Coordinates of C-alpha atoms in Angstrom, one line a residue:
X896 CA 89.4 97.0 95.1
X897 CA 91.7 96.3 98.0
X898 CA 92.5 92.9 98.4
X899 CA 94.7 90.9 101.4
X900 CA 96.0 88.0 101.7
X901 CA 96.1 87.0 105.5
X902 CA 98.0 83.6 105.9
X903 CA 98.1 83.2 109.4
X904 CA 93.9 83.2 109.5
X905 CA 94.5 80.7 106.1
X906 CA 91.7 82.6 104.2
X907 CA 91.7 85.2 101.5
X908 CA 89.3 88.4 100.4
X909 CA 89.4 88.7 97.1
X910 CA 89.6 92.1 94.5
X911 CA 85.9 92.5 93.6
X912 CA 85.3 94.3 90.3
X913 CA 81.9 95.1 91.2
X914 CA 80.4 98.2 89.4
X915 CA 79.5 100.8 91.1
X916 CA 76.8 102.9 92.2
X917 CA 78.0 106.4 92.4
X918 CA 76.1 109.7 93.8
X919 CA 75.9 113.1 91.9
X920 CA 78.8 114.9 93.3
X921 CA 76.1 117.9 92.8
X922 CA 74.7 117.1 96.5
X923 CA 77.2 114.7 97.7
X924 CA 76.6 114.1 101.5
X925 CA 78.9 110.9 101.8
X926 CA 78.9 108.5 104.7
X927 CA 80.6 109.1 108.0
X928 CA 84.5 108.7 108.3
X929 CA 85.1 105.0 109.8
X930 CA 82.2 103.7 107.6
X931 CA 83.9 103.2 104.0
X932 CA 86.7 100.6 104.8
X933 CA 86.9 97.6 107.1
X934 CA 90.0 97.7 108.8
X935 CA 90.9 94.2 110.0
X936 CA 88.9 93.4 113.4
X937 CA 89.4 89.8 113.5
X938 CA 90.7 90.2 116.8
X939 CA 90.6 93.4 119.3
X940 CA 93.9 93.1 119.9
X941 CA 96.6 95.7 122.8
X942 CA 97.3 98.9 122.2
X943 CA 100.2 100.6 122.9
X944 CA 103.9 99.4 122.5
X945 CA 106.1 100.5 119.0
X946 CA 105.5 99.9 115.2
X947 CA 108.5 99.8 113.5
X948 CA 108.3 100.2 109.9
X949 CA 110.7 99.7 106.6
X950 CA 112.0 102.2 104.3
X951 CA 114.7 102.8 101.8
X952 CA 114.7 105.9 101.7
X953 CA 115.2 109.5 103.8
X954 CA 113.3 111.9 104.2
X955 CA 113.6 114.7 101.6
X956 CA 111.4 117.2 102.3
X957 CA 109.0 118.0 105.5
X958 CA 106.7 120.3 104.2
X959 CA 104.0 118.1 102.5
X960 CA 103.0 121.1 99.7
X961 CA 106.4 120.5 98.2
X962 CA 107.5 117.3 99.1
X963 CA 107.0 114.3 96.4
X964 CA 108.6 111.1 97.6
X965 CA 107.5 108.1 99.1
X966 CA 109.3 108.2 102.5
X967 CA 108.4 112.3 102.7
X968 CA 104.2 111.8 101.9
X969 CA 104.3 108.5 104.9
X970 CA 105.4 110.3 107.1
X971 CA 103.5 113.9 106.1
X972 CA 100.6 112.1 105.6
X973 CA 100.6 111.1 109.3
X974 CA 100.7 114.7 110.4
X975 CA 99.2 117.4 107.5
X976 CA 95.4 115.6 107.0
X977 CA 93.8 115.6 103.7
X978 CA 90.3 116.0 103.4
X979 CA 89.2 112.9 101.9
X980 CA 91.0 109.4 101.4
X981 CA 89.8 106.2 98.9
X982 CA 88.0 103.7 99.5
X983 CA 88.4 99.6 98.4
X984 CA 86.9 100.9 94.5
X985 CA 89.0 104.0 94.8
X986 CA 86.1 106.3 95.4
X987 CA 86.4 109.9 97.6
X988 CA 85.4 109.4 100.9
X989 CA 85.6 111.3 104.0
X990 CA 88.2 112.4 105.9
X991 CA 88.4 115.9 107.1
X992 CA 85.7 116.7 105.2
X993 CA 82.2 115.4 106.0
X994 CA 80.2 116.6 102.8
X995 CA 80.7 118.6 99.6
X996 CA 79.2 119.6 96.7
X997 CA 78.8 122.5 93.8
X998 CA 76.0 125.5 93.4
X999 CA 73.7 124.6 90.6
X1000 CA 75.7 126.5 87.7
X1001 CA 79.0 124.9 89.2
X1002 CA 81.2 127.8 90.0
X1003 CA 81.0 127.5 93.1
X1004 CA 82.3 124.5 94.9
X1005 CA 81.7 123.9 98.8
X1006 CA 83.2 121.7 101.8
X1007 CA 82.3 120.6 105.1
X1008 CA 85.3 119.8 107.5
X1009 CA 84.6 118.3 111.0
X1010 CA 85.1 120.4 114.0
X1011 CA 86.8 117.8 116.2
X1012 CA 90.4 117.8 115.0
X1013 CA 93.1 120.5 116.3
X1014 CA 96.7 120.6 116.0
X1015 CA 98.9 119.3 118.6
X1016 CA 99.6 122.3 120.0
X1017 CA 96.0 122.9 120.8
X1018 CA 94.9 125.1 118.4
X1019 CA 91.8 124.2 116.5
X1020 CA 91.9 122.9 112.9
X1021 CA 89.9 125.0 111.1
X1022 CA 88.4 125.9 107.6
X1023 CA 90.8 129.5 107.8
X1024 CA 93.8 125.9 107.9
X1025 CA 91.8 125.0 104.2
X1026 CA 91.9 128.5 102.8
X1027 CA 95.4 129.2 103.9
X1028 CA 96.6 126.4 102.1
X1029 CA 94.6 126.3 99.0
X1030 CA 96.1 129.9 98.8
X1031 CA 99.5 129.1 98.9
X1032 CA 99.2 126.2 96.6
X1033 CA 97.7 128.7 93.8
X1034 CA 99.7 131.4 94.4
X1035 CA 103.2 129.8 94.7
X1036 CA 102.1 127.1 92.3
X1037 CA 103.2 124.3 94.8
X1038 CA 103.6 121.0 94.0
X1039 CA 101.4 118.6 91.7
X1040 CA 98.2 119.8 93.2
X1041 CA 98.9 123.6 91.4
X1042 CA 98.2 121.9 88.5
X1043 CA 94.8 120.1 89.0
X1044 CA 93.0 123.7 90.1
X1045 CA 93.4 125.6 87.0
X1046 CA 89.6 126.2 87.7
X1047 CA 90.3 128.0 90.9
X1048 CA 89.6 131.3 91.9
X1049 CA 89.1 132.1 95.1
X1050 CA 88.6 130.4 98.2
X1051 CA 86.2 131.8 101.5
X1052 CA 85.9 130.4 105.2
X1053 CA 82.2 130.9 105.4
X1054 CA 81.8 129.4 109.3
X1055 CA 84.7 127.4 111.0
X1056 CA 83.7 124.3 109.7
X1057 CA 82.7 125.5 105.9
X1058 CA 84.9 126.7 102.8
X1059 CA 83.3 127.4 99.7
X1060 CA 85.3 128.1 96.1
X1061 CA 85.1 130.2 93.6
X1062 CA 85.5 128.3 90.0
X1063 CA 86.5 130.2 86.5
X1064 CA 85.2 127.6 84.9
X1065 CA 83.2 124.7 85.9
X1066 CA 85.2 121.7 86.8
X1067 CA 83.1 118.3 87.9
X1068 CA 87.1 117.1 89.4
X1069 CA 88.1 120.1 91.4
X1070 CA 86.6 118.6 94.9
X1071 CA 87.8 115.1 94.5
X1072 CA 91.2 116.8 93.6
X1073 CA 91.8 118.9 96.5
X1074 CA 90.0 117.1 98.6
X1075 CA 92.4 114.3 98.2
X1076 CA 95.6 115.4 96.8
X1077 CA 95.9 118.6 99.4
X1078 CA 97.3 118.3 103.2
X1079 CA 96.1 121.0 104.7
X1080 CA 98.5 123.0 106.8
X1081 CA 98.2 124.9 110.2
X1082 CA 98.0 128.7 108.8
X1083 CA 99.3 129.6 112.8
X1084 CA 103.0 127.9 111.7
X1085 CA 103.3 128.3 107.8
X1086 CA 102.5 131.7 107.6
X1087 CA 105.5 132.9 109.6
X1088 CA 107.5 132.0 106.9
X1089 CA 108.1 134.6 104.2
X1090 CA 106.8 132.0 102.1
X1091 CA 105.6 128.8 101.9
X1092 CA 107.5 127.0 99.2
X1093 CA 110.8 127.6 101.0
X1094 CA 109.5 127.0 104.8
X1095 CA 111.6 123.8 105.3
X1096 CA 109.5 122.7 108.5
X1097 CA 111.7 120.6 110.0
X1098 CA 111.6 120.9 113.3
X1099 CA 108.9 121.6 116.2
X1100 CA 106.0 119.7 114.2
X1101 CA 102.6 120.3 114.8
X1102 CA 100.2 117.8 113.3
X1103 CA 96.9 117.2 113.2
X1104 CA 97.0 113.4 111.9
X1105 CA 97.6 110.2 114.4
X1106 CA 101.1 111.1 115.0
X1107 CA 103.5 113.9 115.2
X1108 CA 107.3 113.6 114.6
X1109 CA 109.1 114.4 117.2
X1110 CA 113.0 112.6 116.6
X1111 CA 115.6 112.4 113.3
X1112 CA 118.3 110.5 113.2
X1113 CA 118.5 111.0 109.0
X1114 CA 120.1 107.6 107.7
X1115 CA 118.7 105.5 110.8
X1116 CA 115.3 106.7 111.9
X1117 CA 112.3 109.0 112.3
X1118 CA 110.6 108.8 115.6
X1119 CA 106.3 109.5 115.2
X1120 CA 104.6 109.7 119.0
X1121 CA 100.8 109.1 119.1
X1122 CA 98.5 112.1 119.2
X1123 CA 95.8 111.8 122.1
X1124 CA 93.2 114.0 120.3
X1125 CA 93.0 112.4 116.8
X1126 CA 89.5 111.0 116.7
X1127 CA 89.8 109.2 113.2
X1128 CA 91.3 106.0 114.5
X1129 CA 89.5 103.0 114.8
X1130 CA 89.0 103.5 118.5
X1131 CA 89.4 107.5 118.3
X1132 CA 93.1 108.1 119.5
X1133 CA 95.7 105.9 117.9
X1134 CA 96.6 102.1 118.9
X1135 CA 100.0 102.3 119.1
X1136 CA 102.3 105.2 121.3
X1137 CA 105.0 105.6 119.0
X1138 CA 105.6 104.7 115.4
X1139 CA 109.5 104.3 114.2
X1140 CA 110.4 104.8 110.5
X1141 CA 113.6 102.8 110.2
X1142 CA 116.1 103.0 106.8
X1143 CA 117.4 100.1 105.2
X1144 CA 119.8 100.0 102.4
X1145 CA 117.5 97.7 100.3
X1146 CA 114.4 95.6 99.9
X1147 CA 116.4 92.7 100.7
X1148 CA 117.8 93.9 104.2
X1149 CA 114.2 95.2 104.8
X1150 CA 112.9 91.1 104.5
X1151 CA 115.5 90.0 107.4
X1152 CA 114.6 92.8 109.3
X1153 CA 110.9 91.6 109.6
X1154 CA 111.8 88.1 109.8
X1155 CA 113.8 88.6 113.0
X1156 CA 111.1 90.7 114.1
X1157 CA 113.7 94.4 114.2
X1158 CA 110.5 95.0 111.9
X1159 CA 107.1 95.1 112.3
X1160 CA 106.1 96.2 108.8
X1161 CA 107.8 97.3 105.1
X1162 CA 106.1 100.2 103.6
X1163 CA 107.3 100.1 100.3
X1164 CA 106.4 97.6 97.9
X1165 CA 108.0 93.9 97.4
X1166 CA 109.5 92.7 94.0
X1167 CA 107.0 90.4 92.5
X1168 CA 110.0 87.5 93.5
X1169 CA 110.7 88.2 96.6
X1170 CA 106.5 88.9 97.7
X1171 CA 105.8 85.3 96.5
X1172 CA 108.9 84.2 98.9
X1173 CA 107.4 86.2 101.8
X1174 CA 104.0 84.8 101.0
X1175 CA 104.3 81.3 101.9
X1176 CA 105.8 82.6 106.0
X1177 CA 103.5 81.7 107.9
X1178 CA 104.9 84.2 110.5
X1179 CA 104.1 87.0 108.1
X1180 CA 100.8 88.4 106.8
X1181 CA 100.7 90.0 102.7
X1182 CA 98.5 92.4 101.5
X1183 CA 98.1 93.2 98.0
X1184 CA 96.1 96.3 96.3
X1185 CA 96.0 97.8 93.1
X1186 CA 97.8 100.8 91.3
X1187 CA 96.2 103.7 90.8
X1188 CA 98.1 104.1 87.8
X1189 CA 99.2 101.6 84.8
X1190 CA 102.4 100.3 83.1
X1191 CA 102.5 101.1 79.4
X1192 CA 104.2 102.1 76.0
X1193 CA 103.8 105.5 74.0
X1194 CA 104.7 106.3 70.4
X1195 CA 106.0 109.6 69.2
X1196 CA 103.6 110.3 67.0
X1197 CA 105.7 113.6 66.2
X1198 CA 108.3 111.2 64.1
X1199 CA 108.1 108.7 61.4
X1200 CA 106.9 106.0 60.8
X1201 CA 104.7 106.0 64.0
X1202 CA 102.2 109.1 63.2
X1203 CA 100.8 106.2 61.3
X1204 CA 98.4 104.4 62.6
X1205 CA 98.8 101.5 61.3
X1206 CA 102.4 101.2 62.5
X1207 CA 100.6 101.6 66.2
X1208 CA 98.5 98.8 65.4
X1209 CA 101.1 96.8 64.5
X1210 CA 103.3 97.6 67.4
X1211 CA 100.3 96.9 69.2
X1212 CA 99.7 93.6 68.3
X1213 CA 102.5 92.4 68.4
X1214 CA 102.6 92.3 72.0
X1215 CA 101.7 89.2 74.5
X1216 CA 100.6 90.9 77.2
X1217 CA 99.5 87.7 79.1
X1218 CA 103.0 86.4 78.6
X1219 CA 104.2 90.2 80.0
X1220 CA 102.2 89.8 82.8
X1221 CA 103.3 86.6 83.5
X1222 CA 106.7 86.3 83.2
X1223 CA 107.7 89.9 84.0
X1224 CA 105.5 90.4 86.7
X1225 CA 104.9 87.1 88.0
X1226 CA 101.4 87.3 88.1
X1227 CA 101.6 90.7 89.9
X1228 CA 99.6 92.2 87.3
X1229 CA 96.0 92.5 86.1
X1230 CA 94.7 93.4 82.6
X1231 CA 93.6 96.8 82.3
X1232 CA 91.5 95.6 78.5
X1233 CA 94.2 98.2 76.8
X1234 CA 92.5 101.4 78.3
X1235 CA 93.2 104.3 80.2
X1236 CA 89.5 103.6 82.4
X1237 CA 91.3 100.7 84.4
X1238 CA 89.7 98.0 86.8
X1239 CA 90.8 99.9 89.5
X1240 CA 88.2 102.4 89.3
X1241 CA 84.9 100.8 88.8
X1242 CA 83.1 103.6 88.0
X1243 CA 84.6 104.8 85.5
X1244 CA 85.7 102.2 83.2
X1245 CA 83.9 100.4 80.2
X1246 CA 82.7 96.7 80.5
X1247 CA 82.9 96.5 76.6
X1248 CA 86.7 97.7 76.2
X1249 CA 89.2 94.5 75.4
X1250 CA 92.9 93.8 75.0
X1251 CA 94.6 94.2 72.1
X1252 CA 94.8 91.1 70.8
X1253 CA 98.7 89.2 70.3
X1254 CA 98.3 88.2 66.2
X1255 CA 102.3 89.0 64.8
X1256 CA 100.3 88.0 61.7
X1257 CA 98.0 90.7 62.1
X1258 CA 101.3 93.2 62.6
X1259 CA 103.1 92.2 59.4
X1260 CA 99.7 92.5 57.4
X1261 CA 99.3 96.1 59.3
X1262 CA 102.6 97.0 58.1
X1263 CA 102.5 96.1 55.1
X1264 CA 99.5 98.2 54.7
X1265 CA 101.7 100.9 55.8
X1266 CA 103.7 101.1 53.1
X1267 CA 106.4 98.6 54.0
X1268 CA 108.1 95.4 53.2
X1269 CA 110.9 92.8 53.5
X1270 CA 112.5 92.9 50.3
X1271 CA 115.9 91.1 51.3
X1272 CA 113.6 88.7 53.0
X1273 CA 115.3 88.5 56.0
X1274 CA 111.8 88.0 57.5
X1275 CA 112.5 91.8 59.2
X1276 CA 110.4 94.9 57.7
X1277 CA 113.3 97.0 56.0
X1278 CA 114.1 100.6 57.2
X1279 CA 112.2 99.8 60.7
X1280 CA 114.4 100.2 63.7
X1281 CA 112.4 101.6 67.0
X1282 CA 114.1 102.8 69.5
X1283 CA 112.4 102.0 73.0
X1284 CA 113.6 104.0 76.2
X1285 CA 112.7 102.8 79.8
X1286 CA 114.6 102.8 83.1
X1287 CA 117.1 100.6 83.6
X1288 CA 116.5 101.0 87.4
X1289 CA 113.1 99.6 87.1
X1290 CA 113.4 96.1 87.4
X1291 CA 110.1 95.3 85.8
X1292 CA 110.2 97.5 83.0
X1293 CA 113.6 96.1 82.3
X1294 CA 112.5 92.6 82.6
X1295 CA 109.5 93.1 80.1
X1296 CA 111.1 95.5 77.4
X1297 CA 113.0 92.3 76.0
X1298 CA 110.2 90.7 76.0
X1299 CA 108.6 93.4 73.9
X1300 CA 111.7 93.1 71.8
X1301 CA 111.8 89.7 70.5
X1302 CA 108.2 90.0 70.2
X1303 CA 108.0 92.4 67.9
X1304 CA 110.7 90.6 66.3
X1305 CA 108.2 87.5 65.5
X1306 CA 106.3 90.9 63.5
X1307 CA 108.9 91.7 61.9
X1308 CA 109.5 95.2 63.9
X1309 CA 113.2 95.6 65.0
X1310 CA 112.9 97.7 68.6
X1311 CA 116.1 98.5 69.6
X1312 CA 116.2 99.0 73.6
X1313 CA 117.7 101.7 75.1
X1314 CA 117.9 101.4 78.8
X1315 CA 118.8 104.8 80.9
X1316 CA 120.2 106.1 84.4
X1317 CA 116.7 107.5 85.4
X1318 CA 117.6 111.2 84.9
X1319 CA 118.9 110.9 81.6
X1320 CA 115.4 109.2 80.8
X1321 CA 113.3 111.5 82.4
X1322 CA 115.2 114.2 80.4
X1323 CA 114.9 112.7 77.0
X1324 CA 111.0 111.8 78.1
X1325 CA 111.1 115.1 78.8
X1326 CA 112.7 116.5 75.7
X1327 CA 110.4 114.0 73.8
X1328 CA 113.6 112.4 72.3
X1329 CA 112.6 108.9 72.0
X1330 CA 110.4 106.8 69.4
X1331 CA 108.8 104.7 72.1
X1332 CA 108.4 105.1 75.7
X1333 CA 108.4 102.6 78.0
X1334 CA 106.6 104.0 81.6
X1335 CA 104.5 103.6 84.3
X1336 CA 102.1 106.2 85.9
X1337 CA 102.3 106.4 89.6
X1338 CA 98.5 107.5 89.8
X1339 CA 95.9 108.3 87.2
X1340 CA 93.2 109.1 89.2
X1341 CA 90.8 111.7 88.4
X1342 CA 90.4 111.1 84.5
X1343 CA 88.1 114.3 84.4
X1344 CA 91.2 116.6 85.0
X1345 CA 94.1 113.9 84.2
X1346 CA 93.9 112.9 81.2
X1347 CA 94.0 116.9 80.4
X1348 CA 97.9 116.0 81.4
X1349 CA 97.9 113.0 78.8
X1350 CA 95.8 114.3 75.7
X1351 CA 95.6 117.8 75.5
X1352 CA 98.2 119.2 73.5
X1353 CA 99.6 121.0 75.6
X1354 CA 99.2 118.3 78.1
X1355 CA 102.8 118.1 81.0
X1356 CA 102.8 114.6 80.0
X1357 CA 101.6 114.3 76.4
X1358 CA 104.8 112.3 75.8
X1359 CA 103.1 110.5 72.3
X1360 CA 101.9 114.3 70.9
X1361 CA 98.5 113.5 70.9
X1362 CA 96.7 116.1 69.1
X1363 CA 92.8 115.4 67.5
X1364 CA 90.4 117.4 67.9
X1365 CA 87.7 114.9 68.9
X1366 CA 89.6 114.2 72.0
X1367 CA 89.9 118.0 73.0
X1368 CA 85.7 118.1 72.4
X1369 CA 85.5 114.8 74.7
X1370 CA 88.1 116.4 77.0
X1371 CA 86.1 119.6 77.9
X1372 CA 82.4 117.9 77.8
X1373 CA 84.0 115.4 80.5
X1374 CA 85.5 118.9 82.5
X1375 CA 82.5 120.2 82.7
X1376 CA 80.1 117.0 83.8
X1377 CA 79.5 117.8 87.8
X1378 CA 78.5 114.2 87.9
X1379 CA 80.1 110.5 87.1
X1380 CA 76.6 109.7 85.6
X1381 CA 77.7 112.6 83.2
X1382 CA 81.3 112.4 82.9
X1383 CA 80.9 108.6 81.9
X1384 CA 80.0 109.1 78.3
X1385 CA 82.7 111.2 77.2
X1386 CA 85.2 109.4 78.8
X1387 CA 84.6 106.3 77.4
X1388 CA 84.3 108.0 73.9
X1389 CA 87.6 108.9 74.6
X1390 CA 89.0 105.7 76.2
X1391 CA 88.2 103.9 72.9
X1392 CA 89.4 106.4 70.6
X1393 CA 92.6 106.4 72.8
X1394 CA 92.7 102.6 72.3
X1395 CA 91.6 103.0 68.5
X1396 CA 94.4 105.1 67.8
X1397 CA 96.9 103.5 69.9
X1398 CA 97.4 106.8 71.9
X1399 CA 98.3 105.2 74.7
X1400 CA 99.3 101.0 74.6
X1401 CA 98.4 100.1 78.4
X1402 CA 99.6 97.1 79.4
X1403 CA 98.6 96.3 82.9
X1404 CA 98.1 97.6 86.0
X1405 CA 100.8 96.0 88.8
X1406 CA 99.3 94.7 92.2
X1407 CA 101.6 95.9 94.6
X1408 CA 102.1 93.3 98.0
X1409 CA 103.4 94.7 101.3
X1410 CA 104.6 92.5 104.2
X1411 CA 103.9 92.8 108.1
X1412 CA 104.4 90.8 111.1
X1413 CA 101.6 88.3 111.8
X1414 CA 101.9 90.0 115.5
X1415 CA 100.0 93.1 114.5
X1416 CA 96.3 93.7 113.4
X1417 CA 94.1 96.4 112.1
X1418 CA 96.0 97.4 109.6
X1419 CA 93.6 99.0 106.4
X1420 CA 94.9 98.9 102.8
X1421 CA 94.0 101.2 100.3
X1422 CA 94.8 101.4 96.8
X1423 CA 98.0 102.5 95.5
X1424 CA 101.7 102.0 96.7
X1425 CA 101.5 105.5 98.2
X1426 CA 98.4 105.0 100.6
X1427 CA 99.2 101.2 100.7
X1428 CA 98.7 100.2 104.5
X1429 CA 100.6 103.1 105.7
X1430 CA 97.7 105.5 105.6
X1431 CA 96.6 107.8 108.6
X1432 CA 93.4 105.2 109.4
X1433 CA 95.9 101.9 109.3
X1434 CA 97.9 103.5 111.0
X1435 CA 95.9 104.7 114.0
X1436 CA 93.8 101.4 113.7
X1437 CA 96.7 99.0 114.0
X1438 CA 97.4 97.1 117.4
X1439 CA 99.0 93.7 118.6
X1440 CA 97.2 90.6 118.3
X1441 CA 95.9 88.9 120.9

């Protein structure tokens, strides 16, 4: 569901919500890599010569099993390959891998990698490299991906090219999980350390991606040379000879830096206001592709008055998410129809599922029926007095919690905003000290095994304390499904109870633009600010224009 806007060619390809026709992931042989996503080929283009690219931020971290932020997973990404990447509707799709599947009782779970990548130090990239690292993520309990193979067991290089899992349990997400979430590392370098989690990898890289890191100057730049053996390009080895992460102090710097050309490309994504500035350059090109995740509100169910639903319902309708979308977001935004099965992955979400409709009428009546009035007549229910928490650091979030205020207001509902320094947010979200939460999810992706994380009760991120037993049934029936056909069902069932019960009050999902010189072409966008168009294929596609 990529879209991008190219002004220099003066035309547009827009987001198709097409629905889509999905395989059994019981005998998935997918198509070959290259086959999935058209990069831009409106022109062949030079290769060779420098891309300089636009962050914010250092590098934290080099060892891409532990390392979580943006500027660490670019520039990992380019070296440590995972075995499958997304496609325009946010589908799996080759990578490293060229097939996988599960045995007939599903517990046991199989992948085919190619057998033309090797590290840059010539050793051969093989399925002992998966094994290795599916090893230490289980048994160190590394990073986010630990916590999508609770199903795992054991893991066996059958040939060089051919790993195949033992499951616990079957678990219809555990391929598309590790296929995509897990780098794989070279077992020859990460095993000399005593242990993974604490091998700091920074220096003498090895990669098996379109580039390999080969110069820090932390604060200034990180210097990526092209690898000659990476046949995933667009024309096998990469385009360019040398990519250049450069740090800038802000978004704003960033801009002027690709206006005066000291930039070729910013990798993280514009402000809503400054990407409709950047837009009408005719110098510059745009492109714009979904989250993989969704802006939204939750309600502590665990305190009064909000483990009634009916004070969900009101809160909910007394929302204008149009007007949120609008004016927050400057258009930047899409309606996800209030549920957790967004646009952004066709297959999975529901046709039928709508927004929650703005009626303050609706709200008062809702509370009411709750149990509440306004006897002082002050038009303002008495003894209400929400208190909303959200990062002040988030420009957007910022923007639209007033907005959410005096709306609520027209309800009768006094919210009460509480804006944070980012840790003492994440520690009261953590904590679960609020009455309503005010978030955005980075990615929601694999709704099989992540909305486990949301709903369960003991869900990591069950921030609203959802606890009902018909979601938990739902929840394991959708586990268990080894194919979307199956899994659909149950997850819808469980999207509209969410939306029923106002579990979770989703309230868009953003559109994220990123900027590049109208000098370069090739690039491929891919959903998500993380993949974005600084992905391993964009990347090793990307050249001048003629």
């Amino acid at each position: 569901m990529t879209r991008m806007r190219r002004r220099a060619a003066s035309h547009r390809i827009a987001v198709v919500l097409s629905a889509a026709v999905v395989a059994g992931l019981a005998a998935c042989v997918p198509a070959e890599p290259g086959d999935e996503d058209g990069a831009d080929d409106s022109g062949s283009g030079e290769a060779g010569g420098e891309l300089a690219i636009g962050t914010t931020a250092d590098v934290v971290n080099y060892n891409p099993l532990v390392g979580n932020s943006r500027t660490d997973t670019w520039i990992t990404n380019l070296m440590y390959p995972s075995m499958m990447t997304l496609n325009d509707d946010a589908e799996k799709v080759p990578a490293l891998a060229t097939e996988w599947g599960y045995s007939e009782d599903g517990l046991t779970a199989w992948i085919e990698i190619r057998d033309d990548l090797q590290w840059s130090d010539g050793e051969a990239l093989t399925a002992d490299d998966v094994v290795f690292t599916i090893e230490a993520v289980a048994s160190e309990q590394l990073g986010t991906v630990a916590g999508m193979i609770g199903s795992y067991e054991s893991a066996q290089a059958v040939s060089d090219t051919r790993v195949e899992f033992t499951l616990n349990r079957v678990d219809g997400a555990f391929l598309n999980s590790v296929g995509f979430w897990m780098p794989i590392v070279p077992e020859h370098v990460f095993s000399q350390a005593p242990s993974v989690a604490d091998f700091a990898n920074d220096s003498d890289w090895v990669s098996a991606g379109p580039f390999v890191l080969t110069q820090v100057e932390r604060g200034q730049r990180y210097v990526m040379e092209k690898v000659d053996s990476y046949p995933l390009g667009e024309d096998g080895a990469p385009n360019v000879d040398t990519v250049v992460f450069r740090v800038y102090p802000d978004v704003n710097t960033e801009v002027l830096a690709l206006r005066s050309g000291e930039l070729d490309l910013i990798a993280n994504a514009l402000p809503p206001s400054v990407a409709d500035d950047v837009s009408t350059d005719d110098e510059l090109e745009t492109y714009v592709v979904p989250s993989l995740g969704w802006a939204h509100m939750q309600y502590n169910m665990r305190r009064q008055p909000l483990d009634q639903v009916e004070v969900r319902r009101a809160l909910a309708h007394a929302v204008d998410y149009e007007a949120v979308r609008q004016v927050a977001l400057g258009g930047h935004a899409v309606s996800a129809n209030s549920s957790i099965l967004t646009p952004t992955f066709p297959k999975w979400m529901d046709e039928s599922a709508e927004e929650y409709e703005y009626d303050p009428q609706l709200s008062r009546q809702l509370m009411t029926k709750a149990g509440f009035d306004d006897a002082d007549g002050d038009g303002m229910f008495d003894g209400v007095d929400l208190e909303m928490i959200y990062d002040s650091g988030d420009p957007n979030i910022s923007s639209w919690a007033e907005l959410v205020r005096d709306q609520a207001a027209e309800a009768g509902i006094t919210i009460s905003l509480s804006g944070l320094e980012r840790n003492t947010y994440l520690a009261r979200t953590d904590e679960r000290d609020f009455d309503i939460y005010a978030g955005s999810w980075a990615v929601i992706d694999e709704p099989q095994s992540n909305f486990n994380l949301l709903f369960a009760p003991d869900g990591f991120i069950n921030y609203a304390g959802v606890n009902d037993p018909e979601v938990n049934r739902l929840l394991d029936d959708a586990a268990s499904a080894l194919t979307v056909e199956d899994a659909r069902g149950p997850l819808h069932d469980l999207a509209a109870i969410v939306t029923d019960q106002v579990y979770d009050n989703v309230m868009y999902v953003e559109e994220f633009t990123f900027a590049a010189s109208a000098e370069w072409t090739g690039f491929v966008p891919k959903p998500s600010e993380l993949l974005s168009v600084v992905n391993p294929q964009s990347l090793a596609s990307v050249r001048a224009a003629d």
